[in-house]
Short mmCIF file of C-alpha atoms and ligand atoms in Angstrom, two decimals:
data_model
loop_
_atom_site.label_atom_id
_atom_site.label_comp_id
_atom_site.label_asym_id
_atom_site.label_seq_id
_atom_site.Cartn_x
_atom_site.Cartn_y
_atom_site.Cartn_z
CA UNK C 569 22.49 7.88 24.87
CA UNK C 570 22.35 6.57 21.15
CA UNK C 571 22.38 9.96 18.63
CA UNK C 572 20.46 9.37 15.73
CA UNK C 573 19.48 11.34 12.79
CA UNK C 574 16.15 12.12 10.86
CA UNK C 575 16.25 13.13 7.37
CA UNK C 576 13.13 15.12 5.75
CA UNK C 577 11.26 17.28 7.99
CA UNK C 578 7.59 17.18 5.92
CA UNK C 579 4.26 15.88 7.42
CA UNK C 580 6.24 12.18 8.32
CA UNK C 581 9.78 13.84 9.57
CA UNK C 582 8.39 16.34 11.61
CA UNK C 583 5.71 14.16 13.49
CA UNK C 584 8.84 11.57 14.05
CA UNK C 585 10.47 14.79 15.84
CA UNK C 586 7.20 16.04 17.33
CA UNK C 587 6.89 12.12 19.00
CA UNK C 588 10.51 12.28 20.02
CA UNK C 589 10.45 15.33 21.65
CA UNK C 590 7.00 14.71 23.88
CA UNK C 591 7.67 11.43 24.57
CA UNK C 592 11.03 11.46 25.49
CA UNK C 593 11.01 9.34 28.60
CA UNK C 594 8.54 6.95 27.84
CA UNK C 595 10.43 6.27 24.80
CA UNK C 596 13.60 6.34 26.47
CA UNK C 597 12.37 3.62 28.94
CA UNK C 598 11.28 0.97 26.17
CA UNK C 599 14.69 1.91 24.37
CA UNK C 600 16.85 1.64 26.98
CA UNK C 601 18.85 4.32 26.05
CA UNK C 602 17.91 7.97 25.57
CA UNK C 603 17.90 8.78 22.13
CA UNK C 604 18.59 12.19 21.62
CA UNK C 605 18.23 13.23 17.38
CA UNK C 606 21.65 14.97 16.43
CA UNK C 607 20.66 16.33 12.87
CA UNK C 608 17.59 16.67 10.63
CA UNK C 609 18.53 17.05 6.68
CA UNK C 610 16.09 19.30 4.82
CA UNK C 611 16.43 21.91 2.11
CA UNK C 612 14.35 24.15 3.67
CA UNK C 613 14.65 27.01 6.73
CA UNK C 614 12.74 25.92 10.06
CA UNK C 615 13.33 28.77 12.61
CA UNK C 616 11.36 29.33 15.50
CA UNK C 617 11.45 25.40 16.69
CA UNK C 618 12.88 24.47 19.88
CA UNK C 619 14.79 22.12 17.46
CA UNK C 620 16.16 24.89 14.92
CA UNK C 621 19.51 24.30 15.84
CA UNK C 622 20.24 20.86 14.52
CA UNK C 623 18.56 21.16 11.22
CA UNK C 624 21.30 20.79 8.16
CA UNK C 625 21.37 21.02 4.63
CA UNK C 626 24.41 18.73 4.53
CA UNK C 627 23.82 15.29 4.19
CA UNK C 628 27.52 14.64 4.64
CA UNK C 629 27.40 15.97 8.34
CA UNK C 630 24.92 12.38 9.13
CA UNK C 631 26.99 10.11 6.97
CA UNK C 632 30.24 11.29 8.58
CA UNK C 633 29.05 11.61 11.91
CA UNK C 634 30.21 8.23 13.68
CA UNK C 635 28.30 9.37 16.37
CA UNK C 636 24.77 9.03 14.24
CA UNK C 637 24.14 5.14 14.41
CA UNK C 638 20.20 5.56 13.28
CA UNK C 639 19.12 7.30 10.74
CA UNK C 640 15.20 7.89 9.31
CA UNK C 641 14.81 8.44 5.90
CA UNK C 642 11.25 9.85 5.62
CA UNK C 643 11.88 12.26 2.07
CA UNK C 644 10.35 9.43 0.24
CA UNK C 645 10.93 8.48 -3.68
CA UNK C 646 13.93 7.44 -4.90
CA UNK C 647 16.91 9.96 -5.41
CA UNK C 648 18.06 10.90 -3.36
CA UNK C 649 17.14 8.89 -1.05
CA UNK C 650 18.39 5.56 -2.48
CA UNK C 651 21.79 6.81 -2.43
CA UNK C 652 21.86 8.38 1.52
CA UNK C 653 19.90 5.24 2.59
CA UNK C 654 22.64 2.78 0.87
CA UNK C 655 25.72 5.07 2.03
CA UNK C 656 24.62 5.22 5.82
CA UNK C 657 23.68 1.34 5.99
CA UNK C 658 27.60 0.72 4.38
CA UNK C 659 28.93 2.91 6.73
CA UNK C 660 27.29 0.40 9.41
CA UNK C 661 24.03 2.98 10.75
CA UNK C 662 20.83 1.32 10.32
CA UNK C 663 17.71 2.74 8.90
CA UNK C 664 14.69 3.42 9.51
CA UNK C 665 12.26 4.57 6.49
CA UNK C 666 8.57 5.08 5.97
CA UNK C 667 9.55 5.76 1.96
CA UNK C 668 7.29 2.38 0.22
CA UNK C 669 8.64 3.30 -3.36
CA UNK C 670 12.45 3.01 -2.03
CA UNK C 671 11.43 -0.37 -0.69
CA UNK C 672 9.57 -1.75 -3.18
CA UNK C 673 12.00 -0.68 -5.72
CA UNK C 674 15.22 -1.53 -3.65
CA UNK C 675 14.09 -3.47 -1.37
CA UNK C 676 16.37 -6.89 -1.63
CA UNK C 677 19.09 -4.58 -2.13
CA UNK C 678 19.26 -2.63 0.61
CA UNK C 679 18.22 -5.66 3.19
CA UNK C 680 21.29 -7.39 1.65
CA UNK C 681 23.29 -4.84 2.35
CA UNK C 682 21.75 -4.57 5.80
CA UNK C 683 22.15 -7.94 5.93
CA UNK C 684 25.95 -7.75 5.07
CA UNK C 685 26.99 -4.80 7.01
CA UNK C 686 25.66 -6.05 10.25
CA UNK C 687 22.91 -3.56 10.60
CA UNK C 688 19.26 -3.21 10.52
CA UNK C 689 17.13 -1.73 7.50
CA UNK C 690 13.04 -1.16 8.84
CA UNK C 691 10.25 0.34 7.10
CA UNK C 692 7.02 -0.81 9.14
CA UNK C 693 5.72 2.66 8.18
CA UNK C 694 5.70 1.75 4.74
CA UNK C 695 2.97 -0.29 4.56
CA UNK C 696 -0.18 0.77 6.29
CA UNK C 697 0.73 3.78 7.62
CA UNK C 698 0.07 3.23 11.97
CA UNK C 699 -0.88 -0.41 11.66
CA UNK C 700 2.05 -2.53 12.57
CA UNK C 701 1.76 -5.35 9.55
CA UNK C 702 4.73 -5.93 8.30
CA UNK C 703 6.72 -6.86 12.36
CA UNK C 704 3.71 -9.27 12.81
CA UNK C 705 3.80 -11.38 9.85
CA UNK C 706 7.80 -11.38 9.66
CA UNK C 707 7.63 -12.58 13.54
CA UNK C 708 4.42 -13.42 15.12
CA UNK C 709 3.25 -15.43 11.56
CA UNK C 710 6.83 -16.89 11.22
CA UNK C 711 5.72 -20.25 11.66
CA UNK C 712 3.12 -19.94 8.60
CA UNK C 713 3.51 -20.49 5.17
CA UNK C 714 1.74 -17.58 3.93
CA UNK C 715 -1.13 -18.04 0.84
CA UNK C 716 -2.78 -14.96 0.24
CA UNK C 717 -2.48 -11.39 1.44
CA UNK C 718 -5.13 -8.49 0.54
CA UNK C 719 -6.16 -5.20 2.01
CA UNK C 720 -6.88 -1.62 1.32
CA UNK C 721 -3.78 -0.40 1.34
CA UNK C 722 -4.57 3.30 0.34
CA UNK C 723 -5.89 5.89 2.89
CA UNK C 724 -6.37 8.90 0.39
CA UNK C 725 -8.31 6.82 -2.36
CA UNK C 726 -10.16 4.70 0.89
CA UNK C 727 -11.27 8.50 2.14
CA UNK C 728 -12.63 9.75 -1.68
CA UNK C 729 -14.50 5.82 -2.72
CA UNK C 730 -16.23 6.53 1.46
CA UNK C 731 -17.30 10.35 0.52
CA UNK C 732 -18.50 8.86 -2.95
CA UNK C 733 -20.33 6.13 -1.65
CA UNK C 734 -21.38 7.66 1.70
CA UNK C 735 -22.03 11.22 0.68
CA UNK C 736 -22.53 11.09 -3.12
CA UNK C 737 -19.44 13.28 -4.01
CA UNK C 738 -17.88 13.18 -7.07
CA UNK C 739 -14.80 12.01 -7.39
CA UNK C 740 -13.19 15.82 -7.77
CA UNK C 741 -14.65 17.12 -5.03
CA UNK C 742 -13.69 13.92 -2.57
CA UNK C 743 -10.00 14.54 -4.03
CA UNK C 744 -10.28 18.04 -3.16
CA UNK C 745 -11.48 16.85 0.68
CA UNK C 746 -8.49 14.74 1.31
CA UNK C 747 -5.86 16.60 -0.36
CA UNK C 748 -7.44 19.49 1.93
CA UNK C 749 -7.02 17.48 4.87
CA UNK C 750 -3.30 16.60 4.17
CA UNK C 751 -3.92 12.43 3.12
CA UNK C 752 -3.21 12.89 -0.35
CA UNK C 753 0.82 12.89 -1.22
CA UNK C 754 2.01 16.07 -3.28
CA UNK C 755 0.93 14.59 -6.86
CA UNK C 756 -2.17 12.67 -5.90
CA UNK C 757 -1.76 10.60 -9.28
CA UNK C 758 0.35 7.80 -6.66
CA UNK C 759 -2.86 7.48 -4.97
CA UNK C 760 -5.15 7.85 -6.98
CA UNK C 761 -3.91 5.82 -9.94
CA UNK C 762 -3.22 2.82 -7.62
CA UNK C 763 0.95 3.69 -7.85
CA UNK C 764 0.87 3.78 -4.11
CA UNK C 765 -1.32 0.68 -3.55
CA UNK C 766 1.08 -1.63 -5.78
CA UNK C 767 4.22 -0.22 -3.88
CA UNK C 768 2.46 -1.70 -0.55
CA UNK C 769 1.57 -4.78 -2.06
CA UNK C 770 4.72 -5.11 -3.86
CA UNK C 771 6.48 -5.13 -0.39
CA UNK C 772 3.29 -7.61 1.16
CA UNK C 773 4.07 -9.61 -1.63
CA UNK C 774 8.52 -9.55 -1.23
CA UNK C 775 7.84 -10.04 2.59
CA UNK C 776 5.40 -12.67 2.70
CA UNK C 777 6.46 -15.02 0.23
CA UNK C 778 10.40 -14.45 0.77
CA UNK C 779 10.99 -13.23 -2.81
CA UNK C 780 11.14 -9.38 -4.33
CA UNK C 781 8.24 -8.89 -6.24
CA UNK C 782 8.81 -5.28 -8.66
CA UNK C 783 6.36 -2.72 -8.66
CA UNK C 784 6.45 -3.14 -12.92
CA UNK C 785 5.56 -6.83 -12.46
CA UNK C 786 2.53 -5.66 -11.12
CA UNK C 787 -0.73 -4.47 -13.22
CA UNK C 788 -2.27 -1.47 -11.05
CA UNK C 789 -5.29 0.27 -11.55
CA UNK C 790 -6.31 2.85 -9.84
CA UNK C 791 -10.02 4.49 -8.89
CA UNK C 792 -9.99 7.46 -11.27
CA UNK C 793 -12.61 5.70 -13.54
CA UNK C 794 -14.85 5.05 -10.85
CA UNK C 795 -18.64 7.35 -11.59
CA UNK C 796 -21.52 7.75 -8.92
CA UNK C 797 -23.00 5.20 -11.43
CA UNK C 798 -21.19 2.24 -10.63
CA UNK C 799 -21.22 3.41 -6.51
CA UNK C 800 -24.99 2.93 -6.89
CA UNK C 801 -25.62 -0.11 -9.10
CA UNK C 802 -22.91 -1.68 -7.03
CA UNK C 803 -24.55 -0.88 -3.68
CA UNK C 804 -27.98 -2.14 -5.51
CA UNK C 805 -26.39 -5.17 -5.92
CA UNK C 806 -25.37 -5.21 -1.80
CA UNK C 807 -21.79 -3.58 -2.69
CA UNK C 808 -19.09 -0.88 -1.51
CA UNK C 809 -16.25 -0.25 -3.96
CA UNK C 810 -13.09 -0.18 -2.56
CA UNK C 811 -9.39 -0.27 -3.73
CA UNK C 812 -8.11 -3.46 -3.82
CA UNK C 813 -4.39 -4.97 -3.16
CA UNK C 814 -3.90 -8.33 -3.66
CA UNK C 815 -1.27 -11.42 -4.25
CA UNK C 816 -1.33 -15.05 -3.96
CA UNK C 817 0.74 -18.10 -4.01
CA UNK C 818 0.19 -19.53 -7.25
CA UNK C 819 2.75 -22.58 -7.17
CA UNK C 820 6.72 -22.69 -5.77
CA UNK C 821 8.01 -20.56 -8.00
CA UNK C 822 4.66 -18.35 -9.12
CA UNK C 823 2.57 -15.66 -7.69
CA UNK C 824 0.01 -13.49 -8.98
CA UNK C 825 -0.14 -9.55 -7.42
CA UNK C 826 -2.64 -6.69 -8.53
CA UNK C 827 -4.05 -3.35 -7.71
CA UNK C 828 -7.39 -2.92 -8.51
CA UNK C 829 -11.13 -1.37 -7.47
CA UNK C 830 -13.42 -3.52 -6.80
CA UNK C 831 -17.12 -4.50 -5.45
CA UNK C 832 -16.67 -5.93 -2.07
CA UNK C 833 -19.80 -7.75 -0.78
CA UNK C 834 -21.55 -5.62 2.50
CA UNK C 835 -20.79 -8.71 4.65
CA UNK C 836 -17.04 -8.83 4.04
CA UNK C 837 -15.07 -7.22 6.86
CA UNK C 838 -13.32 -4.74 3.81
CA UNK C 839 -16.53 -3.21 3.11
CA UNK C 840 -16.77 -1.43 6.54
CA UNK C 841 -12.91 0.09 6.63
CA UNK C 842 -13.47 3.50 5.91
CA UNK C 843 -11.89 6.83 5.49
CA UNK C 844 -8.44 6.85 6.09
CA UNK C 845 -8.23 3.13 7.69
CA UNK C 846 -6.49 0.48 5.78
CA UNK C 847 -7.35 -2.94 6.88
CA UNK C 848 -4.96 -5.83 5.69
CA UNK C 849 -5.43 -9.64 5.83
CA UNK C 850 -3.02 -11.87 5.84
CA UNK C 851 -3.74 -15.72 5.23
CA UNK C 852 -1.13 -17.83 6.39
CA UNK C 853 -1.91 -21.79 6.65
CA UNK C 854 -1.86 -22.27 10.15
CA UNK C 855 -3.44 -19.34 11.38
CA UNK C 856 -5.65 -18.74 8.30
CA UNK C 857 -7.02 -15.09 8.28
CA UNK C 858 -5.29 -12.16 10.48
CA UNK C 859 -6.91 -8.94 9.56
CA UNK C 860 -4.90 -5.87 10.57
CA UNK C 861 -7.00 -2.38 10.42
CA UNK C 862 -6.10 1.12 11.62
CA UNK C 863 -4.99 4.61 10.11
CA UNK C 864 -3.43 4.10 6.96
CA UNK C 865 -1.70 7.58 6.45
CA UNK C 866 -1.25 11.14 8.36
CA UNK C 867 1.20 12.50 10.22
CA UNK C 868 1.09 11.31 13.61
CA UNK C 869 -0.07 7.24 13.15
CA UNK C 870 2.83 7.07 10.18
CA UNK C 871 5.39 8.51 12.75
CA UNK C 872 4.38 6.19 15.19
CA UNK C 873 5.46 3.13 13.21
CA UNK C 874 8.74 4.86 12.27
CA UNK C 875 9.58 5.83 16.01
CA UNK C 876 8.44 2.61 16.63
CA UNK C 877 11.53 1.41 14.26
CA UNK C 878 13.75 3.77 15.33
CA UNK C 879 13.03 2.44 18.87
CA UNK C 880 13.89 -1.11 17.56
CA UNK C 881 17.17 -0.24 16.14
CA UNK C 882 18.51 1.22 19.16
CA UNK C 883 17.63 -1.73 21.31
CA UNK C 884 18.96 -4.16 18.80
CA UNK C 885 22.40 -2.55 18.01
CA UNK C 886 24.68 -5.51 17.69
CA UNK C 887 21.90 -7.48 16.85
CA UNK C 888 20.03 -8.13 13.30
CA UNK C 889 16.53 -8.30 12.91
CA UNK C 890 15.24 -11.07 10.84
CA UNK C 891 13.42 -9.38 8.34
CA UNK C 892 14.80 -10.39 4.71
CA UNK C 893 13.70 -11.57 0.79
CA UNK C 894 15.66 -12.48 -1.71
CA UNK C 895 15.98 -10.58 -5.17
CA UNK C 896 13.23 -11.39 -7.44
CA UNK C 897 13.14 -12.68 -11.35
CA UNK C 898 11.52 -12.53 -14.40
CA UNK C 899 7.80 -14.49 -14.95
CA UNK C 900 7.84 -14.53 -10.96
CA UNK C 901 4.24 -12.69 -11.02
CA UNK C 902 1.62 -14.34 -13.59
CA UNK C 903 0.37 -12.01 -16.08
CA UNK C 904 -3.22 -10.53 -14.35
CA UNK C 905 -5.45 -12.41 -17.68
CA UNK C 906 -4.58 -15.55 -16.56
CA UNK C 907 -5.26 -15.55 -13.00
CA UNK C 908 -9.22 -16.48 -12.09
CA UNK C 909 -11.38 -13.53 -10.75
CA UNK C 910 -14.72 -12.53 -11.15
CA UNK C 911 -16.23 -8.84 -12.85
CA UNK C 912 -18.46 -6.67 -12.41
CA UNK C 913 -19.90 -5.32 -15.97
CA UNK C 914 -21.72 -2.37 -17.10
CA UNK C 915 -23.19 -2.03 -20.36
CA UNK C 916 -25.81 0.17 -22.19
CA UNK C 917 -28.33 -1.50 -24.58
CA UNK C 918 -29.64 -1.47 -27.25
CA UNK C 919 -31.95 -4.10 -27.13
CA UNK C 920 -33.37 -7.05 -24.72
CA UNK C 921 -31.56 -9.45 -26.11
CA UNK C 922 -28.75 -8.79 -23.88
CA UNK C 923 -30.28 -10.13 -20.90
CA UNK C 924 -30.25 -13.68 -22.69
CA UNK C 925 -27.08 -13.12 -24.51
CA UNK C 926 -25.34 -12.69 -20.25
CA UNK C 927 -27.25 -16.40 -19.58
CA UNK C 928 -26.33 -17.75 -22.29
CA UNK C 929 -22.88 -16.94 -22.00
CA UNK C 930 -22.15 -16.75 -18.05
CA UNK C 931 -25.18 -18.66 -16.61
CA UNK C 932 -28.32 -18.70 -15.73
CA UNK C 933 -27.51 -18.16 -12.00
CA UNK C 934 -25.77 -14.58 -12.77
CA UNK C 935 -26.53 -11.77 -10.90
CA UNK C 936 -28.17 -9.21 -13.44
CA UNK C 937 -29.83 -5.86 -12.62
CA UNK C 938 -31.84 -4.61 -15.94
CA UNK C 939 -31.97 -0.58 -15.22
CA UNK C 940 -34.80 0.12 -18.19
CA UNK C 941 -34.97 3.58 -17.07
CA UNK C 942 -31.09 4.52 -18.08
CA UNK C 943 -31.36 1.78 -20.72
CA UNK C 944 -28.26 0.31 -18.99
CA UNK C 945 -27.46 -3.09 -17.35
CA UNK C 946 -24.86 -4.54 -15.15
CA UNK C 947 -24.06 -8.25 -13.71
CA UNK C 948 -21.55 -10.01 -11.81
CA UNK C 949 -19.76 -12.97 -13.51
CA UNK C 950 -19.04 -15.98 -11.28
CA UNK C 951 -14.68 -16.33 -10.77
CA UNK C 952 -13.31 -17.69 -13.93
CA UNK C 953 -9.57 -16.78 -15.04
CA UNK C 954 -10.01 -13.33 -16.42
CA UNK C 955 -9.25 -13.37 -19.98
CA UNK C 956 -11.83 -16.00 -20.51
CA UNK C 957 -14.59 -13.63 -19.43
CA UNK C 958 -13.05 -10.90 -21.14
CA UNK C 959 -12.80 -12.58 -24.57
CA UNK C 960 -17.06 -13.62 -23.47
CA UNK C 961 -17.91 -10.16 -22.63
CA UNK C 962 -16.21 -8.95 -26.23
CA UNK C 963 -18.88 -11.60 -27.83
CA UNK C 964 -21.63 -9.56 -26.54
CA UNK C 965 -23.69 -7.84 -28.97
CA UNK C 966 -26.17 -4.66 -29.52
CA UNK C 967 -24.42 -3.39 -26.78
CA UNK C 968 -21.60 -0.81 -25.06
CA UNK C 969 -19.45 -1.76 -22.71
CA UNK C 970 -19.35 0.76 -20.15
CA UNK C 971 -17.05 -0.13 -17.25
CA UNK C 972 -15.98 -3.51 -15.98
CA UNK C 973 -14.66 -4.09 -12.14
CA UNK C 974 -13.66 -6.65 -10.31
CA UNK C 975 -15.73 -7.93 -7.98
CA UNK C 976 -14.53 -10.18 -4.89
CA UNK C 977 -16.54 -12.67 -2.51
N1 HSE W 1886 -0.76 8.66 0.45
C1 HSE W 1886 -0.69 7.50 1.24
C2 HSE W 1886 -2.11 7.02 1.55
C3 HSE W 1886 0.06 7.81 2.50
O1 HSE W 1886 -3.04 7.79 1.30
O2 HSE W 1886 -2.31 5.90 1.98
C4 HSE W 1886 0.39 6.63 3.33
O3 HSE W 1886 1.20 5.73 2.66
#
């Protein structure tokens, strides 16, 4: 029997308990071992569980238990949870989180320490909530340099752009839906202002090119700007908007990485993930594209990756998973103007000369849709480094610029 020990018990902790206890010896099977979970650390009172009995309030009772040798952090953000993560991995436990700002903040860190101490430090639950990502490109893509990796990475702000393009909801009300149904976190603003989208991509980014990659290094935007406006010119133009991770391989030593909604074509396997799915592609250059797609948050598909983890560690108690980056540096991630994308642009008119003005300045071949009715019009620039088009759209005259997107092929 291996003891472990969970620590939060909020939509995450108590699903990794709930899968535990039901699948006991299934799990116990795959493990090898039973594993039996000797303490849960929360704040809060939780009577009436057939579990009651080994909830704590002490973190000290898991970090001086010898008997505990894996512990899941699922309180998520940073303190304290940085410190009781560090602490049990020192005192040789491994870990087991599903916690993406801890990781993409502390990431290299706590691996190294991992790393050091003999012991293994997993978060597949971090990134894509059910959909095991991060296992298969660490292992199954091993062989591949990887190039590119891009995805909707965000389940609550995935759910509100579907209800706004599928159901014409604003974007209040669509918030209100999934914070109802229990997607969005406590403060929606990680969602919703991309924080939550960057933290998965910054760990994408730290995993598949080998090197840490900060969430401050990387420009987010989120989908709180988004009207029922740009949903319908964009799906005029054969559109969905959806919220965008995304890093490259630039050169050796230079990537770029970016958050960011944007109109995805109809035929592009991104526009049909919906809801809560996240869907995540992965480019390496032997295999080329490997899309992975499933539930991106709730209760039960996050569990399953941490159990999942949890599972791992026991079976691999002596033994280290490879799963490691290096820390990261300064001018690692090129600034977001200089890397080549193409935008979407919406402007209101004053006059007809704008249509000419757009040729003139970004071809003859751009896609332009003249709305004379709302006096407004919108086109799509072909891919040209971004602060290029910016500085063309800023020479545009007898006009407003009313929102700008990206827009991807
Ligand atoms: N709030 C997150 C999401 C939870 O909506 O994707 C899973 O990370």
């Amino acid at each position: 029997m291996v003891n472990i020990a969970v620590m939060g018990h909020g939509v995450v902790g108590s699903g990794v308990a709930e899968i535990l206890l039901s699948h006991a010896d299934s799990i116990s099977k795959k493990a090898k071992k039973q594993i039996n979970i000797k303490h849960i650390l929360d704040l809060r009172d939780f009577d009436g569980l057939s579990y009651s009995d080994k909830f704590t309030k002490d973190f000290r009772k898991i970090a001086d238990d010898d008997e505990v040798l894996v512990v899941a952090e699922v309180m998520g953000g940073i303190n304290p949870a940085y410190d009781y993560v560090k602490e049990c991995l020192l005192k040789g436990k491994s870990v087991v989180t599903s916690n993406k700002e801890l990781v993409a903040t502390k990431g290299a860190e706590l691996l190294k320490i991992a790393q050091d101490n003999n012991v293994n430090f997993l978060f597949e639950a971090s990134v894509g909530g059910g959909i095991p990502v991060l296992r298969p490109m660490a292992q199954c893509m091993a062989a591949n340099e990887m190039t590119e990796i891009f995805g909707i990475l965000n389940g609550t702000t995935n759910f509100i752009l579907t209800k706004m393009v599928k159901e014409n909801l604003s974007f209040e009300t669509a918030l209100k839906m999934a914070q109802d149904l229990g997607y969005a976190e406590r403060n929606p603003d990680a969602d919703v202002l991309g924080h939550d989208a960057c933290r998965k991509i910054c760990i994408l980014a730290s995993l598949g090119f080998g090197k840490h990659v900060y969430p401050e290094q990387v420009k987010a935007t989120g989908i709180t700007e988004i009207t029922l406006e740009d949903v319908d010119y964009a799906d005029k133009l054969g559109y969905v908007i959806k919220l965008i991770g995304h890093c490259a391989k630039l050169s050796s030593d230079k990537i770029a990485a970016s958050v960011y909604p944007a109109l995805v074509p109809r035929d592009n396997m991104l526009s049909g993930v919906n809801d809560v799915y996240n869907a995540v592609v992965v480019k390496g250059d032997a295999t080329d594209d490997v899309m992975f797609y499933g539930k991106g948050a709730g209760k039960l598909p996050t569990a399953s990756a941490v159990v999942a983890d949890i599972i791992d560690c026991v079976k691999h108690l002596q033994t280290r998973k490879y799963l490691f980056w290096e820390d990261g540096c300064k001018d690692y991630v090129e600034a977001q103007e200089n890397v080549p994308t193409r935008l979407y642009v919406r402007l209101s008119k004053t006059d007809n000369s704008v249509v000419s003005q757009i040729k003139a300045l970004f071809g003859d071949e751009t896609a332009i849709l003249n709305n004379t009715v709302a006096n407004e019009i919108v086109f799509i620039t072909a891919k040209q480094v971004e602060k290029e088009l910016t500085n063309k759209i800023q020479k545009l005259q007898n006009c407003k610029v009313e929102a700008i997107l990206h827009a991807i092929d």
